[in-house]
Amino acid sequence: MKRMRAAILYGPKDIRIENIEMPKVKPEWVLIKVRATGICGSDLHFYKEKSFIPIISDVGKGRYVPGHEFSGEVYELGSKVKGLKKGDRVGVEPIIGCGKCQWCKVGCYNLCEHYKLIGFHYIGGMAEYCVAPAENCFKLPNNVSFESAAMLDCIAVAIHAVNKAEIRGGDSVLIVGAGAIGLFALQAALIQGASDVYVVGKYEFQLEKARKLGATAVINAKNESFSEKIMEITSGKGVDKVIEAVGGASNVISDVLDVTRKKGTIVTTGIFTRPLSVDFFKILTKELTITSSWGYCYFDRRKEFGTALDFLAKEKINTQELITHKYPLEKVSEAFETALNKNKEKSIKVEIIF
Ligand SMILES: [Zn+2]
Ligand SMILES: [Zn+2]
C-alpha cells in the first residue's frame, strides 16, 4: 500500500505531519495530487479552541486532515470516470451532498441531511494526495493558477451571500468584516452592480485591501462607531443590504440594525460563538429581512462554485491581493500560527503550496 505525507489536526495548537496510507479511488472518484490549499477560519476554530473536534474522519475520531479549499492535478481515475484525464488541472468543490435527500433534490446540497466535506470527513488538501468525486472537479482554464483556484470555495461562499442578499444594480451595501469572505463579498457585490459598497473591519491592512479592491469607503471599527460613520457617509439614509462576515463573540447585528434602511436585507455568514440579543422592535418597524448564508449550492440553474470559477477565468475577481502567505506542508504549524495571528502577521489567506 502506497503512503503519503499528510497534516493531521488533533486539537488546539496540535497539528502533525504523519505518514499515512494513500486513499483508495472509488469508481466515480478521482485521486488528486494536491498543488495548493488554503487555511480556512473553520480550521482555525478547531486549532485555537480547547474543544473536542466532533468528527470521525478518514484518519480517526476527534481529528482530521484539513484542507477543503484546494486545487490540484488529476492523478488517477476511478473505473467509471468520464470527462477527466490524468494531468487535468482542477479546482475541487469540497461539499459532497448525498444526492438523495429532499434538500439535495432541489439543489440545496449545502443543507444536505448527510452532508460530507472533503477536508473534514474525508482527507483534505493538507496531504500530498486526496480523493474527490469526479463531478466535484472543475477543470481550470490556463489563466487560473492553482493558488487562485484554491480560493474557489471562499469565492463561492461570498457569491452565495451576495445572491441571498439579492443585490441589484444601484444598491448600497455594507460588508461587515474584511477577511477573505468579506473581501470576496465586496468584489461579488460590485460585479452584481452595487453602486456603493462600504467595508467595516478592525485591521488597517485589511481595510487597505478593501480600498484597493473597490470599496466606496472603509471604516475601522476600532477607531470609530461604524453605525455613526455609515449614517454620516450616506447622509442619514443607511444601506440597502448588509453582509455580515465576522461572527465570533461580537454583537455586530445590533449595530447593523441601525444602519439598514427600511425593507433592507441582512445576511449573516459568520460563525457566532454565543447567542445574540437583538432588538426585534427595530426589525418589525423597518420590515427588515434577516437571513443567513451557509456554504453555497445551486443558484438559478448554476452551481455557485462554477460561477466562482467563471469570475476567476474572466479575471473579474482578484485573489492575489488576498493570498498573503505561502508555506510548504512541512511548515504547516507555522502556517496555522500565521493565519491565527492575523494582525501581527498581516495575514488574510495563508496557503500550503506543493
Ligand atoms: Zn472554508
Ligand atoms: Zn442530501
mmCIF file of C-alpha atoms and ligand atoms in Angstrom:
data_model
loop_
_atom_site.group_PDB
_atom_site.id
_atom_site.type_symbol
_atom_site.label_atom_id
_atom_site.label_comp_id
_atom_site.label_asym_id
_atom_site.label_seq_id
_atom_site.Cartn_x
_atom_site.Cartn_y
_atom_site.Cartn_z
ATOM 1 C CA MET A 1 0.000 0.000 0.000
ATOM 2 C CA LYS A 2 1.357 3.405 -1.010
ATOM 3 C CA ARG A 3 1.863 6.007 1.671
ATOM 4 C CA MET A 4 1.955 9.803 1.696
ATOM 5 C CA ARG A 5 2.590 12.764 3.958
ATOM 6 C CA ALA A 6 -0.435 14.486 5.484
ATOM 7 C CA ALA A 7 -1.085 17.085 8.191
ATOM 8 C CA ILE A 8 -3.461 15.835 10.875
ATOM 9 C CA LEU A 9 -5.188 18.348 13.155
ATOM 10 C CA TYR A 10 -5.581 16.824 16.621
ATOM 11 C CA GLY A 11 -6.791 19.882 18.529
ATOM 12 C CA PRO A 12 -5.577 23.206 19.915
ATOM 13 C CA LYS A 13 -2.092 24.047 18.629
ATOM 14 C CA ASP A 14 -1.580 20.423 17.685
ATOM 15 C CA ILE A 15 -1.153 19.696 14.005
ATOM 16 C CA ARG A 16 1.284 16.962 12.986
ATOM 17 C CA ILE A 17 2.769 15.735 9.744
ATOM 18 C CA GLU A 18 2.345 11.984 9.518
ATOM 19 C CA ASN A 19 2.920 9.264 7.016
ATOM 20 C CA ILE A 20 -0.474 7.769 6.254
ATOM 21 C CA GLU A 21 -1.979 5.380 3.764
ATOM 22 C CA MET A 22 -2.967 6.927 0.457
ATOM 23 C CA PRO A 23 -6.761 6.970 0.000
ATOM 24 C CA LYS A 24 -8.266 4.477 -2.453
ATOM 25 C CA VAL A 25 -10.136 5.699 -5.513
ATOM 26 C CA LYS A 26 -13.795 4.688 -5.743
ATOM 27 C CA PRO A 27 -15.285 4.037 -9.214
ATOM 28 C CA GLU A 28 -16.752 7.530 -9.676
ATOM 29 C CA TRP A 29 -13.988 9.383 -7.850
ATOM 30 C CA VAL A 30 -10.500 10.558 -8.769
ATOM 31 C CA LEU A 31 -7.212 10.709 -6.907
ATOM 32 C CA ILE A 32 -5.829 14.233 -6.892
ATOM 33 C CA LYS A 33 -2.228 15.309 -6.482
ATOM 34 C CA VAL A 34 -2.697 18.431 -4.377
ATOM 35 C CA ARG A 35 -0.999 21.640 -5.535
ATOM 36 C CA ALA A 36 -2.417 24.447 -3.346
ATOM 37 C CA THR A 37 -4.575 24.517 -0.203
ATOM 38 C CA GLY A 38 -5.913 27.406 1.855
ATOM 39 C CA ILE A 39 -6.340 27.514 5.626
ATOM 40 C CA CYS A 40 -9.960 28.353 6.448
ATOM 41 C CA GLY A 41 -11.368 30.101 9.524
ATOM 42 C CA SER A 42 -13.222 26.882 10.355
ATOM 43 C CA ASP A 43 -9.885 25.007 10.616
ATOM 44 C CA LEU A 44 -8.514 27.808 12.801
ATOM 45 C CA HIS A 45 -11.558 27.452 15.037
ATOM 46 C CA PHE A 46 -10.505 23.893 15.962
ATOM 47 C CA TYR A 47 -6.844 24.904 16.063
ATOM 48 C CA LYS A 48 -7.453 27.531 18.745
ATOM 49 C CA GLU A 49 -10.460 26.285 20.734
ATOM 50 C CA LYS A 50 -9.966 23.842 23.551
ATOM 51 C CA SER A 51 -12.869 21.797 22.368
ATOM 52 C CA PHE A 52 -13.301 18.298 21.085
ATOM 53 C CA ILE A 53 -13.429 18.068 17.296
ATOM 54 C CA PRO A 54 -16.843 16.473 16.706
ATOM 55 C CA ILE A 55 -15.914 14.051 13.986
ATOM 56 C CA ILE A 56 -14.918 10.562 12.997
ATOM 57 C CA SER A 57 -12.889 11.279 9.879
ATOM 58 C CA ASP A 58 -10.858 9.155 7.483
ATOM 59 C CA VAL A 59 -7.975 9.364 9.974
ATOM 60 C CA GLY A 60 -9.866 8.618 13.179
ATOM 61 C CA LYS A 61 -12.013 10.063 15.938
ATOM 62 C CA GLY A 62 -11.606 13.704 17.001
ATOM 63 C CA ARG A 63 -9.019 14.528 14.336
ATOM 64 C CA TYR A 64 -8.914 15.239 10.625
ATOM 65 C CA VAL A 65 -6.754 16.183 7.644
ATOM 66 C CA PRO A 66 -7.797 19.795 6.900
ATOM 67 C CA GLY A 67 -7.974 21.460 3.512
ATOM 68 C CA HIS A 68 -11.396 21.975 1.936
ATOM 69 C CA GLU A 69 -10.052 24.894 -0.104
ATOM 70 C CA PHE A 70 -7.758 23.247 -2.610
ATOM 71 C CA SER A 71 -6.753 22.576 -6.179
ATOM 72 C CA GLY A 72 -4.540 20.024 -7.865
ATOM 73 C CA GLU A 73 -3.930 17.651 -10.734
ATOM 74 C CA VAL A 74 -5.916 14.537 -11.531
ATOM 75 C CA TYR A 75 -3.542 11.670 -10.769
ATOM 76 C CA GLU A 76 -5.655 8.538 -11.072
ATOM 77 C CA LEU A 77 -9.171 7.903 -12.353
ATOM 78 C CA GLY A 78 -11.842 5.666 -10.852
ATOM 79 C CA SER A 79 -13.088 2.916 -13.186
ATOM 80 C CA LYS A 80 -16.311 4.749 -14.119
ATOM 81 C CA VAL A 81 -14.964 8.287 -14.529
ATOM 82 C CA LYS A 82 -15.575 10.032 -17.831
ATOM 83 C CA GLY A 83 -14.612 13.516 -18.972
ATOM 84 C CA LEU A 84 -11.391 13.800 -16.966
ATOM 85 C CA LYS A 85 -7.901 12.555 -17.680
ATOM 86 C CA LYS A 86 -4.650 12.186 -15.799
ATOM 87 C CA GLY A 87 -2.884 15.534 -15.531
ATOM 88 C CA ASP A 88 -6.025 17.699 -15.758
ATOM 89 C CA ARG A 89 -5.713 20.786 -13.564
ATOM 90 C CA VAL A 90 -8.779 21.056 -11.332
ATOM 91 C CA GLY A 91 -10.390 23.142 -8.625
ATOM 92 C CA VAL A 92 -12.332 20.884 -6.277
ATOM 93 C CA GLU A 93 -15.716 21.614 -4.764
ATOM 94 C CA PRO A 94 -15.393 20.111 -1.270
ATOM 95 C CA ILE A 95 -19.088 19.776 -0.368
ATOM 96 C CA ILE A 96 -20.484 16.311 -1.024
ATOM 97 C CA GLY A 97 -24.257 16.024 -0.808
ATOM 98 C CA CYS A 98 -25.935 12.618 -0.679
ATOM 99 C CA GLY A 99 -27.931 13.440 -3.810
ATOM 100 C CA LYS A 100 -30.970 11.671 -2.346
ATOM 101 C CA CYS A 101 -32.396 13.780 0.488
ATOM 102 C CA GLN A 102 -35.080 16.428 -0.111
ATOM 103 C CA TRP A 103 -32.503 19.251 0.011
ATOM 104 C CA CYS A 104 -30.105 17.692 -2.471
ATOM 105 C CA LYS A 105 -33.019 17.028 -4.808
ATOM 106 C CA VAL A 106 -33.830 20.735 -5.015
ATOM 107 C CA GLY A 107 -30.193 21.741 -5.485
ATOM 108 C CA CYS A 108 -29.566 22.862 -1.894
ATOM 109 C CA TYR A 109 -26.834 20.345 -1.182
ATOM 110 C CA ASN A 110 -25.315 22.782 1.323
ATOM 111 C CA LEU A 111 -28.242 21.748 3.542
ATOM 112 C CA CYS A 112 -27.931 18.005 2.844
ATOM 113 C CA GLU A 113 -29.048 15.713 5.674
ATOM 114 C CA HIS A 114 -25.920 13.603 5.167
ATOM 115 C CA TYR A 115 -23.505 16.381 4.265
ATOM 116 C CA LYS A 116 -19.842 15.395 3.972
ATOM 117 C CA LEU A 117 -16.864 17.637 3.426
ATOM 118 C CA ILE A 118 -13.507 16.898 1.837
ATOM 119 C CA GLY A 119 -11.038 18.377 4.308
ATOM 120 C CA PHE A 120 -13.101 17.341 7.320
ATOM 121 C CA HIS A 121 -14.824 13.971 6.984
ATOM 122 C CA TYR A 122 -12.568 12.956 4.100
ATOM 123 C CA ILE A 123 -8.829 13.597 3.818
ATOM 124 C CA GLY A 124 -8.387 17.150 2.559
ATOM 125 C CA GLY A 125 -5.814 19.177 0.704
ATOM 126 C CA MET A 126 -3.255 19.274 3.501
ATOM 127 C CA ALA A 127 -1.982 15.963 2.230
ATOM 128 C CA GLU A 128 0.029 15.107 -0.846
ATOM 129 C CA TYR A 129 -2.990 13.334 -2.330
ATOM 130 C CA CYS A 130 -6.706 13.164 -1.669
ATOM 131 C CA VAL A 131 -9.779 11.756 -3.374
ATOM 132 C CA ALA A 132 -12.872 13.566 -4.655
ATOM 133 C CA PRO A 133 -15.946 12.672 -6.706
ATOM 134 C CA ALA A 134 -15.192 13.360 -10.388
ATOM 135 C CA GLU A 135 -18.298 15.557 -10.584
ATOM 136 C CA ASN A 136 -16.802 17.852 -7.920
ATOM 137 C CA CYS A 137 -13.746 18.549 -10.089
ATOM 138 C CA PHE A 138 -13.839 21.712 -12.204
ATOM 139 C CA LYS A 139 -11.232 21.910 -14.967
ATOM 140 C CA LEU A 140 -9.160 25.063 -14.714
ATOM 141 C CA PRO A 141 -8.513 27.304 -17.700
ATOM 142 C CA ASN A 142 -4.824 28.102 -18.251
ATOM 143 C CA ASN A 143 -5.128 31.604 -16.844
ATOM 144 C CA VAL A 144 -6.359 30.331 -13.458
ATOM 145 C CA SER A 145 -3.455 29.340 -11.208
ATOM 146 C CA PHE A 146 -3.592 26.566 -8.604
ATOM 147 C CA GLU A 147 -3.215 29.222 -5.896
ATOM 148 C CA SER A 148 -6.215 31.185 -7.157
ATOM 149 C CA ALA A 149 -8.258 28.021 -7.656
ATOM 150 C CA ALA A 150 -7.647 27.074 -4.025
ATOM 151 C CA MET A 151 -9.830 30.099 -3.190
ATOM 152 C CA LEU A 152 -12.850 28.980 -5.237
ATOM 153 C CA ASP A 153 -14.581 27.736 -2.084
ATOM 154 C CA CYS A 154 -14.197 31.153 -0.385
ATOM 155 C CA ILE A 155 -15.384 32.960 -3.503
ATOM 156 C CA ALA A 156 -18.417 30.669 -3.793
ATOM 157 C CA VAL A 157 -19.288 31.356 -0.124
ATOM 158 C CA ALA A 158 -19.223 35.091 -0.883
ATOM 159 C CA ILE A 159 -21.285 34.657 -4.060
ATOM 160 C CA HIS A 160 -23.943 32.694 -2.149
ATOM 161 C CA ALA A 161 -24.150 35.500 0.438
ATOM 162 C CA VAL A 162 -24.482 38.130 -2.296
ATOM 163 C CA ASN A 163 -27.155 36.031 -4.016
ATOM 164 C CA LYS A 164 -29.061 35.642 -0.750
ATOM 165 C CA ALA A 165 -28.862 39.406 -0.208
ATOM 166 C CA GLU A 166 -30.455 39.798 -3.671
ATOM 167 C CA ILE A 167 -28.057 42.594 -4.510
ATOM 168 C CA ARG A 168 -29.262 44.584 -7.511
ATOM 169 C CA GLY A 169 -27.894 47.419 -9.612
ATOM 170 C CA GLY A 170 -27.845 50.632 -7.595
ATOM 171 C CA ASP A 171 -27.905 49.015 -4.159
ATOM 172 C CA SER A 172 -25.803 50.392 -1.344
ATOM 173 C CA VAL A 173 -24.140 47.566 0.537
ATOM 174 C CA LEU A 174 -22.293 47.266 3.812
ATOM 175 C CA ILE A 175 -19.827 44.417 4.286
ATOM 176 C CA VAL A 176 -19.033 43.790 7.941
ATOM 177 C CA GLY A 177 -15.652 42.074 8.156
ATOM 178 C CA ALA A 178 -12.650 42.450 5.865
ATOM 179 C CA GLY A 179 -11.240 38.921 5.921
ATOM 180 C CA ALA A 180 -11.246 36.695 2.839
ATOM 181 C CA ILE A 181 -15.044 36.255 2.758
ATOM 182 C CA GLY A 182 -15.657 39.974 3.291
ATOM 183 C CA LEU A 183 -13.187 40.963 0.567
ATOM 184 C CA PHE A 184 -14.698 38.496 -1.897
ATOM 185 C CA ALA A 185 -18.222 39.631 -0.962
ATOM 186 C CA LEU A 186 -17.096 43.188 -1.730
ATOM 187 C CA GLN A 187 -15.941 42.131 -5.198
ATOM 188 C CA ALA A 188 -19.028 39.984 -5.850
ATOM 189 C CA ALA A 189 -21.357 42.831 -4.790
ATOM 190 C CA LEU A 190 -19.610 45.171 -7.233
ATOM 191 C CA ILE A 191 -19.925 42.593 -10.038
ATOM 192 C CA GLN A 192 -23.629 42.339 -9.184
ATOM 193 C CA GLY A 193 -23.993 46.075 -9.780
ATOM 194 C CA ALA A 194 -23.984 47.558 -6.279
ATOM 195 C CA SER A 195 -23.289 51.269 -6.622
ATOM 196 C CA ASP A 196 -21.711 51.757 -3.206
ATOM 197 C CA VAL A 197 -20.013 49.123 -1.102
ATOM 198 C CA TYR A 198 -18.756 50.076 2.351
ATOM 199 C CA VAL A 199 -16.453 47.783 4.304
ATOM 200 C CA VAL A 200 -16.016 47.823 8.055
ATOM 201 C CA GLY A 201 -13.128 45.969 9.668
ATOM 202 C CA LYS A 202 -10.731 46.038 12.589
ATOM 203 C CA TYR A 203 -7.335 45.894 10.912
ATOM 204 C CA GLU A 204 -5.885 48.678 8.818
ATOM 205 C CA PHE A 205 -4.005 46.298 6.467
ATOM 206 C CA GLN A 206 -7.268 44.523 5.585
ATOM 207 C CA LEU A 207 -9.099 47.796 5.028
ATOM 208 C CA GLU A 208 -6.282 48.897 2.738
ATOM 209 C CA LYS A 209 -7.019 45.811 0.608
ATOM 210 C CA ALA A 210 -10.728 46.684 0.606
ATOM 211 C CA ARG A 211 -9.881 50.157 -0.697
ATOM 212 C CA LYS A 212 -7.710 48.659 -3.447
ATOM 213 C CA LEU A 213 -10.466 46.233 -4.421
ATOM 214 C CA GLY A 214 -13.004 48.987 -4.976
ATOM 215 C CA ALA A 215 -14.732 49.781 -1.675
ATOM 216 C CA THR A 216 -16.515 53.144 -1.766
ATOM 217 C CA ALA A 217 -15.350 53.813 1.788
ATOM 218 C CA VAL A 218 -13.814 51.799 4.607
ATOM 219 C CA ILE A 219 -14.369 52.173 8.327
ATOM 220 C CA ASN A 220 -12.074 50.993 11.087
ATOM 221 C CA ALA A 221 -14.402 49.829 13.858
ATOM 222 C CA LYS A 222 -11.559 50.131 16.356
ATOM 223 C CA ASN A 223 -11.337 53.884 15.887
ATOM 224 C CA GLU A 224 -14.909 54.937 15.282
ATOM 225 C CA SER A 225 -18.514 53.845 15.660
ATOM 226 C CA PHE A 226 -19.319 52.232 12.343
ATOM 227 C CA SER A 227 -23.042 52.870 12.642
ATOM 228 C CA GLU A 228 -22.499 56.613 13.140
ATOM 229 C CA LYS A 229 -19.988 56.705 10.314
ATOM 230 C CA ILE A 230 -22.264 54.874 7.863
ATOM 231 C CA MET A 231 -25.149 57.224 8.645
ATOM 232 C CA GLU A 232 -22.820 60.160 8.099
ATOM 233 C CA ILE A 233 -21.470 58.880 4.752
ATOM 234 C CA THR A 234 -24.953 58.028 3.468
ATOM 235 C CA SER A 235 -26.433 61.359 4.630
ATOM 236 C CA GLY A 236 -28.626 59.596 7.145
ATOM 237 C CA LYS A 237 -30.102 57.092 4.677
ATOM 238 C CA GLY A 238 -28.249 53.937 5.689
ATOM 239 C CA VAL A 239 -27.675 50.967 3.379
ATOM 240 C CA ASP A 240 -29.975 48.630 1.434
ATOM 241 C CA LYS A 241 -28.113 45.393 2.083
ATOM 242 C CA VAL A 242 -25.691 44.136 4.709
ATOM 243 C CA ILE A 243 -23.432 41.101 4.555
ATOM 244 C CA GLU A 244 -22.025 40.101 7.915
ATOM 245 C CA ALA A 245 -18.724 38.200 7.686
ATOM 246 C CA VAL A 246 -17.189 38.233 11.158
ATOM 247 C CA GLY A 247 -19.113 36.045 13.604
ATOM 248 C CA GLY A 248 -17.229 35.184 16.785
ATOM 249 C CA ALA A 249 -18.341 36.700 20.065
ATOM 250 C CA SER A 250 -19.207 40.092 18.582
ATOM 251 C CA ASN A 251 -22.641 41.645 18.633
ATOM 252 C CA VAL A 252 -22.458 43.434 15.310
ATOM 253 C CA ILE A 253 -26.052 42.650 14.425
ATOM 254 C CA SER A 254 -27.471 45.224 16.840
ATOM 255 C CA ASP A 255 -25.376 47.985 15.206
ATOM 256 C CA VAL A 256 -26.260 46.653 11.780
ATOM 257 C CA LEU A 257 -29.992 47.071 12.541
ATOM 258 C CA ASP A 258 -29.414 50.807 12.976
ATOM 259 C CA VAL A 259 -27.773 51.324 9.588
ATOM 260 C CA THR A 260 -30.045 49.130 7.464
ATOM 261 C CA ARG A 261 -32.729 51.021 5.574
ATOM 262 C CA LYS A 262 -36.395 50.138 5.730
ATOM 263 C CA LYS A 263 -37.127 46.938 3.778
ATOM 264 C CA GLY A 264 -33.396 46.201 3.809
ATOM 265 C CA THR A 265 -31.799 42.753 3.977
ATOM 266 C CA ILE A 266 -29.152 41.476 6.366
ATOM 267 C CA VAL A 267 -27.308 38.249 5.534
ATOM 268 C CA THR A 268 -25.142 36.540 8.143
ATOM 269 C CA THR A 269 -22.250 34.267 7.141
ATOM 270 C CA GLY A 270 -20.110 34.306 10.306
ATOM 271 C CA ILE A 271 -19.990 31.597 12.941
ATOM 272 C CA PHE A 272 -21.260 33.184 16.160
ATOM 273 C CA THR A 273 -19.941 31.540 19.284
ATOM 274 C CA ARG A 274 -22.737 32.720 21.570
ATOM 275 C CA PRO A 275 -26.421 33.658 21.247
ATOM 276 C CA LEU A 276 -27.029 37.317 20.379
ATOM 277 C CA SER A 277 -29.660 39.610 21.752
ATOM 278 C CA VAL A 278 -31.238 41.827 19.109
ATOM 279 C CA ASP A 279 -33.991 44.428 19.184
ATOM 280 C CA PHE A 280 -36.903 42.904 17.288
ATOM 281 C CA PHE A 281 -38.822 46.167 17.512
ATOM 282 C CA LYS A 282 -36.355 47.682 15.019
ATOM 283 C CA ILE A 283 -36.750 44.698 12.731
ATOM 284 C CA LEU A 284 -40.531 44.991 12.949
ATOM 285 C CA THR A 285 -40.882 48.681 12.241
ATOM 286 C CA LYS A 286 -38.398 48.669 9.366
ATOM 287 C CA GLU A 287 -39.723 45.461 7.806
ATOM 288 C CA LEU A 288 -36.184 44.112 7.669
ATOM 289 C CA THR A 289 -35.295 40.713 6.268
ATOM 290 C CA ILE A 290 -32.673 38.831 8.239
ATOM 291 C CA THR A 291 -31.353 35.681 6.673
ATOM 292 C CA SER A 292 -28.224 33.563 6.656
ATOM 293 C CA SER A 293 -25.880 32.085 4.119
ATOM 294 C CA TRP A 294 -24.365 28.644 4.695
ATOM 295 C CA GLY A 295 -21.818 27.406 2.196
ATOM 296 C CA TYR A 296 -23.107 27.504 -1.365
ATOM 297 C CA CYS A 297 -25.166 25.449 -3.788
ATOM 298 C CA TYR A 298 -27.154 25.991 -6.970
ATOM 299 C CA PHE A 299 -28.489 29.436 -7.756
ATOM 300 C CA ASP A 300 -30.672 29.892 -10.785
ATOM 301 C CA ARG A 301 -29.653 26.695 -12.637
ATOM 302 C CA ARG A 302 -25.952 27.223 -11.971
ATOM 303 C CA LYS A 303 -23.599 25.975 -9.298
ATOM 304 C CA GLU A 304 -22.206 28.942 -7.406
ATOM 305 C CA PHE A 305 -18.840 27.152 -7.330
ATOM 306 C CA GLY A 306 -18.929 27.190 -11.147
ATOM 307 C CA THR A 307 -19.812 30.888 -11.118
ATOM 308 C CA ALA A 308 -16.791 31.475 -8.869
ATOM 309 C CA LEU A 309 -14.565 29.773 -11.452
ATOM 310 C CA ASP A 310 -16.189 31.777 -14.235
ATOM 311 C CA PHE A 311 -15.363 35.015 -12.374
ATOM 312 C CA LEU A 312 -11.743 33.868 -11.990
ATOM 313 C CA ALA A 313 -11.465 32.825 -15.638
ATOM 314 C CA LYS A 314 -12.806 36.211 -16.758
ATOM 315 C CA GLU A 315 -10.485 37.925 -14.273
ATOM 316 C CA LYS A 316 -13.336 39.733 -12.560
ATOM 317 C CA ILE A 317 -12.162 38.673 -9.111
ATOM 318 C CA ASN A 318 -8.770 39.430 -7.631
ATOM 319 C CA THR A 319 -7.271 36.673 -5.467
ATOM 320 C CA GLN A 320 -3.639 37.802 -5.429
ATOM 321 C CA GLU A 321 -4.300 40.664 -3.005
ATOM 322 C CA LEU A 322 -5.729 38.138 -0.559
ATOM 323 C CA ILE A 323 -3.059 35.427 -0.657
ATOM 324 C CA THR A 324 -0.603 36.932 1.799
ATOM 325 C CA HIS A 325 1.468 33.899 2.831
ATOM 326 C CA LYS A 326 2.587 30.573 1.338
ATOM 327 C CA TYR A 327 4.203 27.641 3.145
ATOM 328 C CA PRO A 328 5.303 24.123 2.265
ATOM 329 C CA LEU A 329 3.455 21.263 4.008
ATOM 330 C CA GLU A 330 6.398 20.704 6.410
ATOM 331 C CA LYS A 331 5.738 24.156 7.886
ATOM 332 C CA VAL A 332 2.023 23.622 8.444
ATOM 333 C CA SER A 333 2.234 24.596 12.164
ATOM 334 C CA GLU A 334 3.899 27.862 11.231
ATOM 335 C CA ALA A 335 1.250 28.390 8.564
ATOM 336 C CA PHE A 336 -1.556 27.948 11.134
ATOM 337 C CA GLU A 337 0.170 30.351 13.548
ATOM 338 C CA THR A 338 0.487 32.936 10.774
ATOM 339 C CA ALA A 339 -3.179 32.557 9.875
ATOM 340 C CA LEU A 340 -4.181 32.811 13.539
ATOM 341 C CA ASN A 341 -2.108 35.919 14.332
ATOM 342 C CA LYS A 342 -3.765 37.997 11.634
ATOM 343 C CA ASN A 343 -2.838 41.424 12.864
ATOM 344 C CA LYS A 344 0.771 40.680 13.769
ATOM 345 C CA GLU A 345 1.469 38.764 10.553
ATOM 346 C CA LYS A 346 -0.865 40.832 8.364
ATOM 347 C CA SER A 347 -2.324 37.618 7.022
ATOM 348 C CA ILE A 348 -5.539 37.217 5.086
ATOM 349 C CA LYS A 349 -5.298 33.897 3.263
ATOM 350 C CA VAL A 350 -2.464 31.540 4.106
ATOM 351 C CA GLU A 351 -1.852 28.733 1.635
ATOM 352 C CA ILE A 352 0.076 25.482 1.693
ATOM 353 C CA ILE A 353 1.834 25.062 -1.642
ATOM 354 C CA PHE A 354 3.062 21.741 -3.014
HETATM 355 ZN ZN ZN B 1 -13.848 27.305 4.497
HETATM 356 ZN ZN ZN B 2 -28.542 15.139 0.622
#
